[in-house]
mmCIF file with all atom_site columns, C-alpha atoms in Angstrom:
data_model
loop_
_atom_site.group_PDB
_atom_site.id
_atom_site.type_symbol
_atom_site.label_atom_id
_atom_site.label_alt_id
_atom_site.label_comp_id
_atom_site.label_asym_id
_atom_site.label_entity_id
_atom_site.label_seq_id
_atom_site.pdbx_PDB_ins_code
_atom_site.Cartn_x
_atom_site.Cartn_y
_atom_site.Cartn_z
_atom_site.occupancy
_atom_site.B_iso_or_equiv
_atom_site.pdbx_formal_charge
_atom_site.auth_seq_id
_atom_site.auth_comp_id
_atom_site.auth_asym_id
_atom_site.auth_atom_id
_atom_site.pdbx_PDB_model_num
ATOM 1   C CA . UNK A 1 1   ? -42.500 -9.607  1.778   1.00 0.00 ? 1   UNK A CA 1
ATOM 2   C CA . UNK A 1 2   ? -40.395 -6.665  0.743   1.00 0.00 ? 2   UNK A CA 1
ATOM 3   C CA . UNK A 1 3   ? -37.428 -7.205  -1.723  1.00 0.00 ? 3   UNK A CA 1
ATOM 4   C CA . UNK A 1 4   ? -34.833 -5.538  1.029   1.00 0.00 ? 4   UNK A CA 1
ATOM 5   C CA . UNK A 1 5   ? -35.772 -8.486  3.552   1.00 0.00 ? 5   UNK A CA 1
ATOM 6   C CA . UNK A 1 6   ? -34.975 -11.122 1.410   1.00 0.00 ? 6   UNK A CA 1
ATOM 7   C CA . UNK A 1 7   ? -31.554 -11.664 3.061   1.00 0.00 ? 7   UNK A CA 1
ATOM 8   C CA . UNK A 1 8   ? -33.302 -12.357 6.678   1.00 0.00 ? 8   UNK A CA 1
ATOM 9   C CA . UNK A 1 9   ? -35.311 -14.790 4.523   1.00 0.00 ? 9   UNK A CA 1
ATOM 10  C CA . UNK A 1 10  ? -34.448 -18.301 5.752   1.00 0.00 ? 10  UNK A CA 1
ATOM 11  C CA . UNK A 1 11  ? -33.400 -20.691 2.961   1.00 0.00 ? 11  UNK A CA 1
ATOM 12  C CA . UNK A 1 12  ? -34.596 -24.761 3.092   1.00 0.00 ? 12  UNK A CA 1
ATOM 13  C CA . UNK A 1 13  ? -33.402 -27.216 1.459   1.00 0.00 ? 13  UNK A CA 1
ATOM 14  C CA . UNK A 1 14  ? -34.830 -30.453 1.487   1.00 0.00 ? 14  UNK A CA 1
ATOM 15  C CA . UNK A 1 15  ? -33.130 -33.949 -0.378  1.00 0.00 ? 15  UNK A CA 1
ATOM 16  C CA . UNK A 1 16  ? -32.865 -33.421 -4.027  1.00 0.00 ? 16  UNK A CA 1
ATOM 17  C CA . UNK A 1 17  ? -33.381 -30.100 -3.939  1.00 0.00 ? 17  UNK A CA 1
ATOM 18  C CA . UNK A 1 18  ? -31.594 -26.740 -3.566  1.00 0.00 ? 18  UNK A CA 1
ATOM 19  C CA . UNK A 1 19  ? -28.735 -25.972 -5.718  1.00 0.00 ? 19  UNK A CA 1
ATOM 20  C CA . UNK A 1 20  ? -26.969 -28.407 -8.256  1.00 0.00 ? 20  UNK A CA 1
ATOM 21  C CA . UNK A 1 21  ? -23.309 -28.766 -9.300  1.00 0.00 ? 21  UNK A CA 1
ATOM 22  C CA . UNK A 1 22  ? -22.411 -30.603 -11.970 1.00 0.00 ? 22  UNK A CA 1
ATOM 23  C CA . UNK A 1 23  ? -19.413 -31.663 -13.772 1.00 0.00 ? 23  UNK A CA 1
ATOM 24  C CA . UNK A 1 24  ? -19.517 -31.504 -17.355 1.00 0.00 ? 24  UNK A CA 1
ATOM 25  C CA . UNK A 1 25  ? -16.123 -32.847 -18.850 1.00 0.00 ? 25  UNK A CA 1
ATOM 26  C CA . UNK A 1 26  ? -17.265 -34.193 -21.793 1.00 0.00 ? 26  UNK A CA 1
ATOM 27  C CA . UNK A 1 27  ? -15.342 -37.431 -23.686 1.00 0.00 ? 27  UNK A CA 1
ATOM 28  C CA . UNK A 1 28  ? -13.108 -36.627 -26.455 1.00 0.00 ? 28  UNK A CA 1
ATOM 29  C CA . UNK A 1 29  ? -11.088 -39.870 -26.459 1.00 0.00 ? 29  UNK A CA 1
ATOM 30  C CA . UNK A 1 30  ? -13.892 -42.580 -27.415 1.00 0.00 ? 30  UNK A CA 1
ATOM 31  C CA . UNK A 1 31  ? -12.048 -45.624 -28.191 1.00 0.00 ? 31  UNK A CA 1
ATOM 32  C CA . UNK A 1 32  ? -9.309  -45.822 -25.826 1.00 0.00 ? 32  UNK A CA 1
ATOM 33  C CA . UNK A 1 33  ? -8.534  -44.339 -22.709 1.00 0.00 ? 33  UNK A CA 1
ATOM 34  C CA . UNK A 1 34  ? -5.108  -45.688 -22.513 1.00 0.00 ? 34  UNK A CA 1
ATOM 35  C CA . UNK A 1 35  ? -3.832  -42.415 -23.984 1.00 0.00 ? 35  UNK A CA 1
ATOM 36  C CA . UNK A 1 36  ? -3.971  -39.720 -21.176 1.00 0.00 ? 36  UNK A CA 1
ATOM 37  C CA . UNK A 1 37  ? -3.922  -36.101 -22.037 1.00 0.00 ? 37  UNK A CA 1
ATOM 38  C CA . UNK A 1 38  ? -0.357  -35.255 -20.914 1.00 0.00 ? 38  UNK A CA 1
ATOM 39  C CA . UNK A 1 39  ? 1.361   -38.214 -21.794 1.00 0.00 ? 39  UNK A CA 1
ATOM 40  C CA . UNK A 1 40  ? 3.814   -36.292 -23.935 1.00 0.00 ? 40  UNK A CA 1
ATOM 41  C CA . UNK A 1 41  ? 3.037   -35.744 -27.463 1.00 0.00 ? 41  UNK A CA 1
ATOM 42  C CA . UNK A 1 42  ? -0.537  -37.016 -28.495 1.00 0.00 ? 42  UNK A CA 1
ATOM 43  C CA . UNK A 1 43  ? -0.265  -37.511 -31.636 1.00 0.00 ? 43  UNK A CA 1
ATOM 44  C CA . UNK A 1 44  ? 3.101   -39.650 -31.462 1.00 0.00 ? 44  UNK A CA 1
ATOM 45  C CA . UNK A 1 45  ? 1.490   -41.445 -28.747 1.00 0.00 ? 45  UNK A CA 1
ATOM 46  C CA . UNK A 1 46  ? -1.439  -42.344 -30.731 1.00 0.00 ? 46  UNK A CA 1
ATOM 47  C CA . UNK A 1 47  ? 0.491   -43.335 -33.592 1.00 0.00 ? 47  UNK A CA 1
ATOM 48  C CA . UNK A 1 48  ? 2.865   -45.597 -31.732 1.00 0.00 ? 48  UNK A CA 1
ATOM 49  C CA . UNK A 1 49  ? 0.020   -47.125 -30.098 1.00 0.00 ? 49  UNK A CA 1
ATOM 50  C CA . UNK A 1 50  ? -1.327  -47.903 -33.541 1.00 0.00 ? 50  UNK A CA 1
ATOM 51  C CA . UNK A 1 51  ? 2.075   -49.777 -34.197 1.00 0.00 ? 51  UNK A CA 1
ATOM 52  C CA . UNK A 1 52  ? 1.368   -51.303 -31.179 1.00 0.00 ? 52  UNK A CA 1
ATOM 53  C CA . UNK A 1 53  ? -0.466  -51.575 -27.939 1.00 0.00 ? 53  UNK A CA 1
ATOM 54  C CA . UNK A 1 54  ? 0.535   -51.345 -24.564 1.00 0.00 ? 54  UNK A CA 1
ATOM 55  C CA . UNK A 1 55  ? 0.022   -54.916 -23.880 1.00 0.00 ? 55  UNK A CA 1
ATOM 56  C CA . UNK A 1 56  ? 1.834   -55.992 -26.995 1.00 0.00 ? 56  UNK A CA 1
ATOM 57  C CA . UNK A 1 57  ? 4.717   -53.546 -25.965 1.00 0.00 ? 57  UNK A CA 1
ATOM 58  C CA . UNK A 1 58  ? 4.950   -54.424 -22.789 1.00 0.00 ? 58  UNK A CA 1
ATOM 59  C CA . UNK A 1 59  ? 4.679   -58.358 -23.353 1.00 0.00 ? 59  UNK A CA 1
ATOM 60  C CA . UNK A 1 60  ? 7.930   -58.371 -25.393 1.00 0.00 ? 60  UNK A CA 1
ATOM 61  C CA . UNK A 1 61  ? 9.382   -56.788 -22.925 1.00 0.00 ? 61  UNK A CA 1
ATOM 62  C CA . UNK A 1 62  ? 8.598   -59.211 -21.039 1.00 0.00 ? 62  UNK A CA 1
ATOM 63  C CA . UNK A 1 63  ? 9.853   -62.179 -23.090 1.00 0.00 ? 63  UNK A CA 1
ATOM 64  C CA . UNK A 1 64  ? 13.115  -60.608 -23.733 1.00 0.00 ? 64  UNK A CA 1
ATOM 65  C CA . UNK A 1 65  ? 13.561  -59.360 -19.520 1.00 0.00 ? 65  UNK A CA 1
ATOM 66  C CA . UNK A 1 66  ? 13.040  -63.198 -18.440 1.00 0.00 ? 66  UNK A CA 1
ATOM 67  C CA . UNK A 1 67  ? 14.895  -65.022 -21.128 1.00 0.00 ? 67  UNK A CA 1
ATOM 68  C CA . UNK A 1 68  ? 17.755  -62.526 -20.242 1.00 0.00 ? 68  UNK A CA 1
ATOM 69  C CA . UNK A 1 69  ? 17.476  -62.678 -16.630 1.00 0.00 ? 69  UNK A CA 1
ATOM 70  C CA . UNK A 1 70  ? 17.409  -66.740 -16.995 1.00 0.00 ? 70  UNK A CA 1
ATOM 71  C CA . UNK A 1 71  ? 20.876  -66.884 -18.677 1.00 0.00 ? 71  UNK A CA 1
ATOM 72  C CA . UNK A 1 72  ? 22.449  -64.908 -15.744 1.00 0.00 ? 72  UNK A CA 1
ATOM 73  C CA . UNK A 1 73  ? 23.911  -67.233 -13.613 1.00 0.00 ? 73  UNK A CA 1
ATOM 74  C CA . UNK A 1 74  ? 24.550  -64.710 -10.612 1.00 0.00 ? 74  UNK A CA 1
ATOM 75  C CA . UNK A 1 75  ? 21.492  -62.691 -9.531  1.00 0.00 ? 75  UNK A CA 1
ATOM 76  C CA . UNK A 1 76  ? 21.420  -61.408 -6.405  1.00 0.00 ? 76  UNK A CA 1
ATOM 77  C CA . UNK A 1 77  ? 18.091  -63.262 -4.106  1.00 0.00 ? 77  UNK A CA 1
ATOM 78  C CA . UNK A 1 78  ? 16.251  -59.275 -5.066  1.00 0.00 ? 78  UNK A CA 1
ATOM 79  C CA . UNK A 1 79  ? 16.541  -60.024 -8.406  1.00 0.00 ? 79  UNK A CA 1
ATOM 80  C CA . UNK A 1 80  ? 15.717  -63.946 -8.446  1.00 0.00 ? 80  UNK A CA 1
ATOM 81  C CA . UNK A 1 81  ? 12.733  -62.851 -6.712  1.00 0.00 ? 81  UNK A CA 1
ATOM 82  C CA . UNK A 1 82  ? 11.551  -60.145 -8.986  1.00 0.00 ? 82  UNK A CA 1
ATOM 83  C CA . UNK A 1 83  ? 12.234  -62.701 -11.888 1.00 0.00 ? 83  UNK A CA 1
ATOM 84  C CA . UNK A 1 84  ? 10.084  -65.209 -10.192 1.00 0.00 ? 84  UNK A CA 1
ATOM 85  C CA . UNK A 1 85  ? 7.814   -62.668 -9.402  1.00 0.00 ? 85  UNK A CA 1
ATOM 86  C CA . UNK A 1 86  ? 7.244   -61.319 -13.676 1.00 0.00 ? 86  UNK A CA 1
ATOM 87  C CA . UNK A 1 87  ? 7.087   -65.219 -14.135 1.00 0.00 ? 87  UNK A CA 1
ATOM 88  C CA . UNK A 1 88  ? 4.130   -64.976 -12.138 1.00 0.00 ? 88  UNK A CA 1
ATOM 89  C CA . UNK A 1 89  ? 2.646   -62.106 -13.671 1.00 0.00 ? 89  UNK A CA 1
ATOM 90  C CA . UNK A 1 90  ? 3.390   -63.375 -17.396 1.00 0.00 ? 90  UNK A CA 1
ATOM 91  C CA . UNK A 1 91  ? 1.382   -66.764 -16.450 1.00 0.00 ? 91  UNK A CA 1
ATOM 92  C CA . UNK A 1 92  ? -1.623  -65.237 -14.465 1.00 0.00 ? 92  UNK A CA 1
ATOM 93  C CA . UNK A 1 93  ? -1.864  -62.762 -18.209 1.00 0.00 ? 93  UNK A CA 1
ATOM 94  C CA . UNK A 1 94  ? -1.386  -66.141 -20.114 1.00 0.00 ? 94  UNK A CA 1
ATOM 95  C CA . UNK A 1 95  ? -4.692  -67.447 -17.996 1.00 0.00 ? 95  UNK A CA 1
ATOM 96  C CA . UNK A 1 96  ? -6.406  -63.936 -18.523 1.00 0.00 ? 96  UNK A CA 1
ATOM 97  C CA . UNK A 1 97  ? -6.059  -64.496 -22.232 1.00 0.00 ? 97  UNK A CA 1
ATOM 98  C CA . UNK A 1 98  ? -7.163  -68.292 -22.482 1.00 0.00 ? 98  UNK A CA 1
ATOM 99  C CA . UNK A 1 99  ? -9.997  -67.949 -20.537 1.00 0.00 ? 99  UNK A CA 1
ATOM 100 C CA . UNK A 1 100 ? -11.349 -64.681 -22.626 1.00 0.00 ? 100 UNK A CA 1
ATOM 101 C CA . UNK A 1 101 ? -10.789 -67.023 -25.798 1.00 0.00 ? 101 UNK A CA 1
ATOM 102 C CA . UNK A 1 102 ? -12.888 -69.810 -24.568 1.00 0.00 ? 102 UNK A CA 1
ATOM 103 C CA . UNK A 1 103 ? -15.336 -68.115 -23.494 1.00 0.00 ? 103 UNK A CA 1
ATOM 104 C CA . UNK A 1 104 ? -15.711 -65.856 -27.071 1.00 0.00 ? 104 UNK A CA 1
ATOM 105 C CA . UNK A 1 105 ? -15.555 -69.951 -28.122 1.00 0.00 ? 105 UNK A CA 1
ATOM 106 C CA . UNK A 1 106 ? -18.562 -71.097 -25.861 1.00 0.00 ? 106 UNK A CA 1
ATOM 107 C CA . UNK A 1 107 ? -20.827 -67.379 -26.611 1.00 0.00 ? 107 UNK A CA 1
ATOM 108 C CA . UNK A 1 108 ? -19.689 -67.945 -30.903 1.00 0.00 ? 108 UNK A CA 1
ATOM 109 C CA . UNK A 1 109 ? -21.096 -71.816 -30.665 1.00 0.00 ? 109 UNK A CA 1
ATOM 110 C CA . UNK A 1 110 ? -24.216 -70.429 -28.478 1.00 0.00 ? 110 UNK A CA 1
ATOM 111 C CA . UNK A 1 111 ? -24.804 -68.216 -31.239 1.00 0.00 ? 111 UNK A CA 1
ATOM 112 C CA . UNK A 1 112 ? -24.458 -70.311 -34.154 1.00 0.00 ? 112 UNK A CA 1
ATOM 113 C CA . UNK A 1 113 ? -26.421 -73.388 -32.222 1.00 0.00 ? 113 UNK A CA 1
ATOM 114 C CA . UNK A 1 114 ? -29.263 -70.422 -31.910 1.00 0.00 ? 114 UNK A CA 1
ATOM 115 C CA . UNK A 1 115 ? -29.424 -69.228 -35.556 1.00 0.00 ? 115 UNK A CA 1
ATOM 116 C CA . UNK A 1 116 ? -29.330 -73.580 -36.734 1.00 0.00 ? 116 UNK A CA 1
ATOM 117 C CA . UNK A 1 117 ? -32.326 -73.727 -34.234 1.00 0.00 ? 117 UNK A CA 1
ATOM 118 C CA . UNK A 1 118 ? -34.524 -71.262 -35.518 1.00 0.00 ? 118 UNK A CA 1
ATOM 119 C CA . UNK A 1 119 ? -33.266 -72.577 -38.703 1.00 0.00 ? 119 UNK A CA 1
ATOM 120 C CA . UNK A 1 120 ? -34.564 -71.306 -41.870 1.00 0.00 ? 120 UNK A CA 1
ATOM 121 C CA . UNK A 1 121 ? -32.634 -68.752 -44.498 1.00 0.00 ? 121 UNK A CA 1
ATOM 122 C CA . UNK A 1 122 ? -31.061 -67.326 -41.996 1.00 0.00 ? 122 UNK A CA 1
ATOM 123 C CA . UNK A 1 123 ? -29.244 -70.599 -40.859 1.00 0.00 ? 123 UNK A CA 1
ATOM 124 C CA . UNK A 1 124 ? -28.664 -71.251 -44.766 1.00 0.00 ? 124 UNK A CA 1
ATOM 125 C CA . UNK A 1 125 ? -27.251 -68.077 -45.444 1.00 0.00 ? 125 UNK A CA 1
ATOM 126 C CA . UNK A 1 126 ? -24.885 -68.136 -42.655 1.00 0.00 ? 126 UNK A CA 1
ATOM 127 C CA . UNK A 1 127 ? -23.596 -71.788 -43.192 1.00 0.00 ? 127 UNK A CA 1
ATOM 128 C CA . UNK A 1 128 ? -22.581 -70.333 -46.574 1.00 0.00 ? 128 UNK A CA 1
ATOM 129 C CA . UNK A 1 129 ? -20.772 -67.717 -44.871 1.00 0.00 ? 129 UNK A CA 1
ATOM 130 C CA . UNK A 1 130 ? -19.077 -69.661 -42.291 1.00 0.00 ? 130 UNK A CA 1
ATOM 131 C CA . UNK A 1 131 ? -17.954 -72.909 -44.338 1.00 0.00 ? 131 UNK A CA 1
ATOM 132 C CA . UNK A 1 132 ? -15.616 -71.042 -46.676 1.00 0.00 ? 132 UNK A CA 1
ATOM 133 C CA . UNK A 1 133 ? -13.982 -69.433 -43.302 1.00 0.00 ? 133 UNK A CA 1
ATOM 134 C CA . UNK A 1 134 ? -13.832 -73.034 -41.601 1.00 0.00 ? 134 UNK A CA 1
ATOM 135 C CA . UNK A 1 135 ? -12.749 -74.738 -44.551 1.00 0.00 ? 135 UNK A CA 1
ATOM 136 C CA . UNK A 1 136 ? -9.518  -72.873 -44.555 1.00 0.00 ? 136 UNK A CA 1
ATOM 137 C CA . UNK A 1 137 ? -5.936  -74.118 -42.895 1.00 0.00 ? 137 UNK A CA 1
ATOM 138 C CA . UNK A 1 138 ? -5.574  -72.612 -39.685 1.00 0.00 ? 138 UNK A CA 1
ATOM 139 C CA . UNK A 1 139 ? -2.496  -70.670 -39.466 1.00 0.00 ? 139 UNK A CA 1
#
């Protein structure tokens, strides 16, 4: 074929084939995405979140908005009903967070039953790890 035909030349693609995009938008913020890029000043952002996290931040707020609101003896039915409504939301986190701590319960026993099955040093050595730990007052 001659070069100068090569636009009459018809083109077929078939799946997977033909030409390829792709995205590359690599990951600079590895161990938390809570950050976005333009929420204000990254660096203060980062460093507040260090102080504390969303979650923490926005639990106190929380705490403080509903023993507030309780205290007010004349909100409107709007506001009764947004304050019964965070109620809600504070109790569904509160089950969130107690069933993520039993279950790291349950998988920590699983683990430990595993290592006192096989037994051995390693079950030795981590009984003398873990007594020290449980032998102290819980807080």
């Amino acid at each position: 074929m001659y070069p100068w035909l090569i636009f009459w030349a018809p083109q077929v693609h078939f799946p997977w084939s033909g030409n390829v995009s792709q995205d590359i938008d690599p990951t600079t913020h590895w161990f938390s995405q809570m950050i976005q890029p333009g929420a204000g000043d990254a660096r203060i952002e980062q460093k507040a979140f260090a102080v504390a996290s969303y979650g923490k931040q926005l639990g106190q707020l929380t705490e403080v908005l509903i023993a507030v609101a309780e205290q007010s003896p004349d909100l409107s039915p709007e506001a009764r009903k947004a304050l019964d409504s965070l109620r809600h939301i504070r109790a569904e986190i509160e089950n969130i967070k107690q069933d993520e701590y039993q279950h790291s319960v349950a998988r920590l026993v699983e683990e430990v039953q595993a290592v006192q099955n096989r037994g051995g040093a390693e079950y030795q050595k981590l009984t003398q790890m873990l007594l020290p730990v449980l032998g102290r007052s819980a807080p």
